[in-house]
């Protein structure tokens, strides 16, 4: 479909999958089904750009596109690559995607995009005070907000806790790899969030990523002092935030 008024297009690149779809910018909801394609291995810039182009082509979308990456992104340039090929380091990602798609592309950190979507379309109370969004997937992404304003490119998933990079112990992928029970994994998430709480004392924590769809199985098991809620947009938040950024809405 061609770009229509009030619509945007977002692509969310993760360590295991690349998802994209058309977004209703008024409601923050997807229009129709999203498309998901496995992240290529190796996930080099050219290989990932090919998949992004394939997803955009499936929708025959001809407008601006927003793309998220699991990386620190400043002015379209990626400065880290924790869960994606190291070839992304210091790459002008906006130029890579822009050349491949032959249009303007806005690139931003995946958790920042998800957080922006939640703040914009979630409960009004989510916009007050210090709010942290944590995405649990291949790694742990984070987005920090003060009274609804984003502090970009936080990397709280890489806090060192008990001598380990936090996401190597508490990411959702680790639960699967080590075949942990919900209770065992929740203990690790509790340890991680407790450490984060002592650093920034948030007023609210929002949890996203694919595992947020099963929030009822593990949120009640957490023993932390901060109020925690599941992301309302669940695992579509990154797509929605990318679409909003691309539309300049």
CSV table of C-alpha atoms in Angstrom, one decimal, residues 3 17 28 43 59 64 67 69 96 151 184 186 217 225 235 245:
chain,number,residue,atom,x,y,z
A,3,UNK,CA,1.8,5.9,2.3
A,17,UNK,CA,13.9,-11.6,14.1
A,28,UNK,CA,-0.5,3.3,17.8
A,43,UNK,CA,23.7,-10.0,10.5
A,59,UNK,CA,3.6,-3.9,1.9
A,64,UNK,CA,9.3,7.2,4.9
A,67,UNK,CA,14.1,1.4,11.6
A,69,UNK,CA,18.6,-1.4,15.8
A,96,UNK,CA,22.8,2.1,4.5
A,151,UNK,CA,17.0,10.2,27.7
A,184,UNK,CA,14.3,-19.4,38.4
A,186,UNK,CA,12.3,-14.4,37.8
A,217,UNK,CA,3.6,-15.9,34.5
A,225,UNK,CA,10.0,-2.2,45.3
A,235,UNK,CA,6.2,-6.8,21.2
A,245,UNK,CA,9.9,8.7,14.4
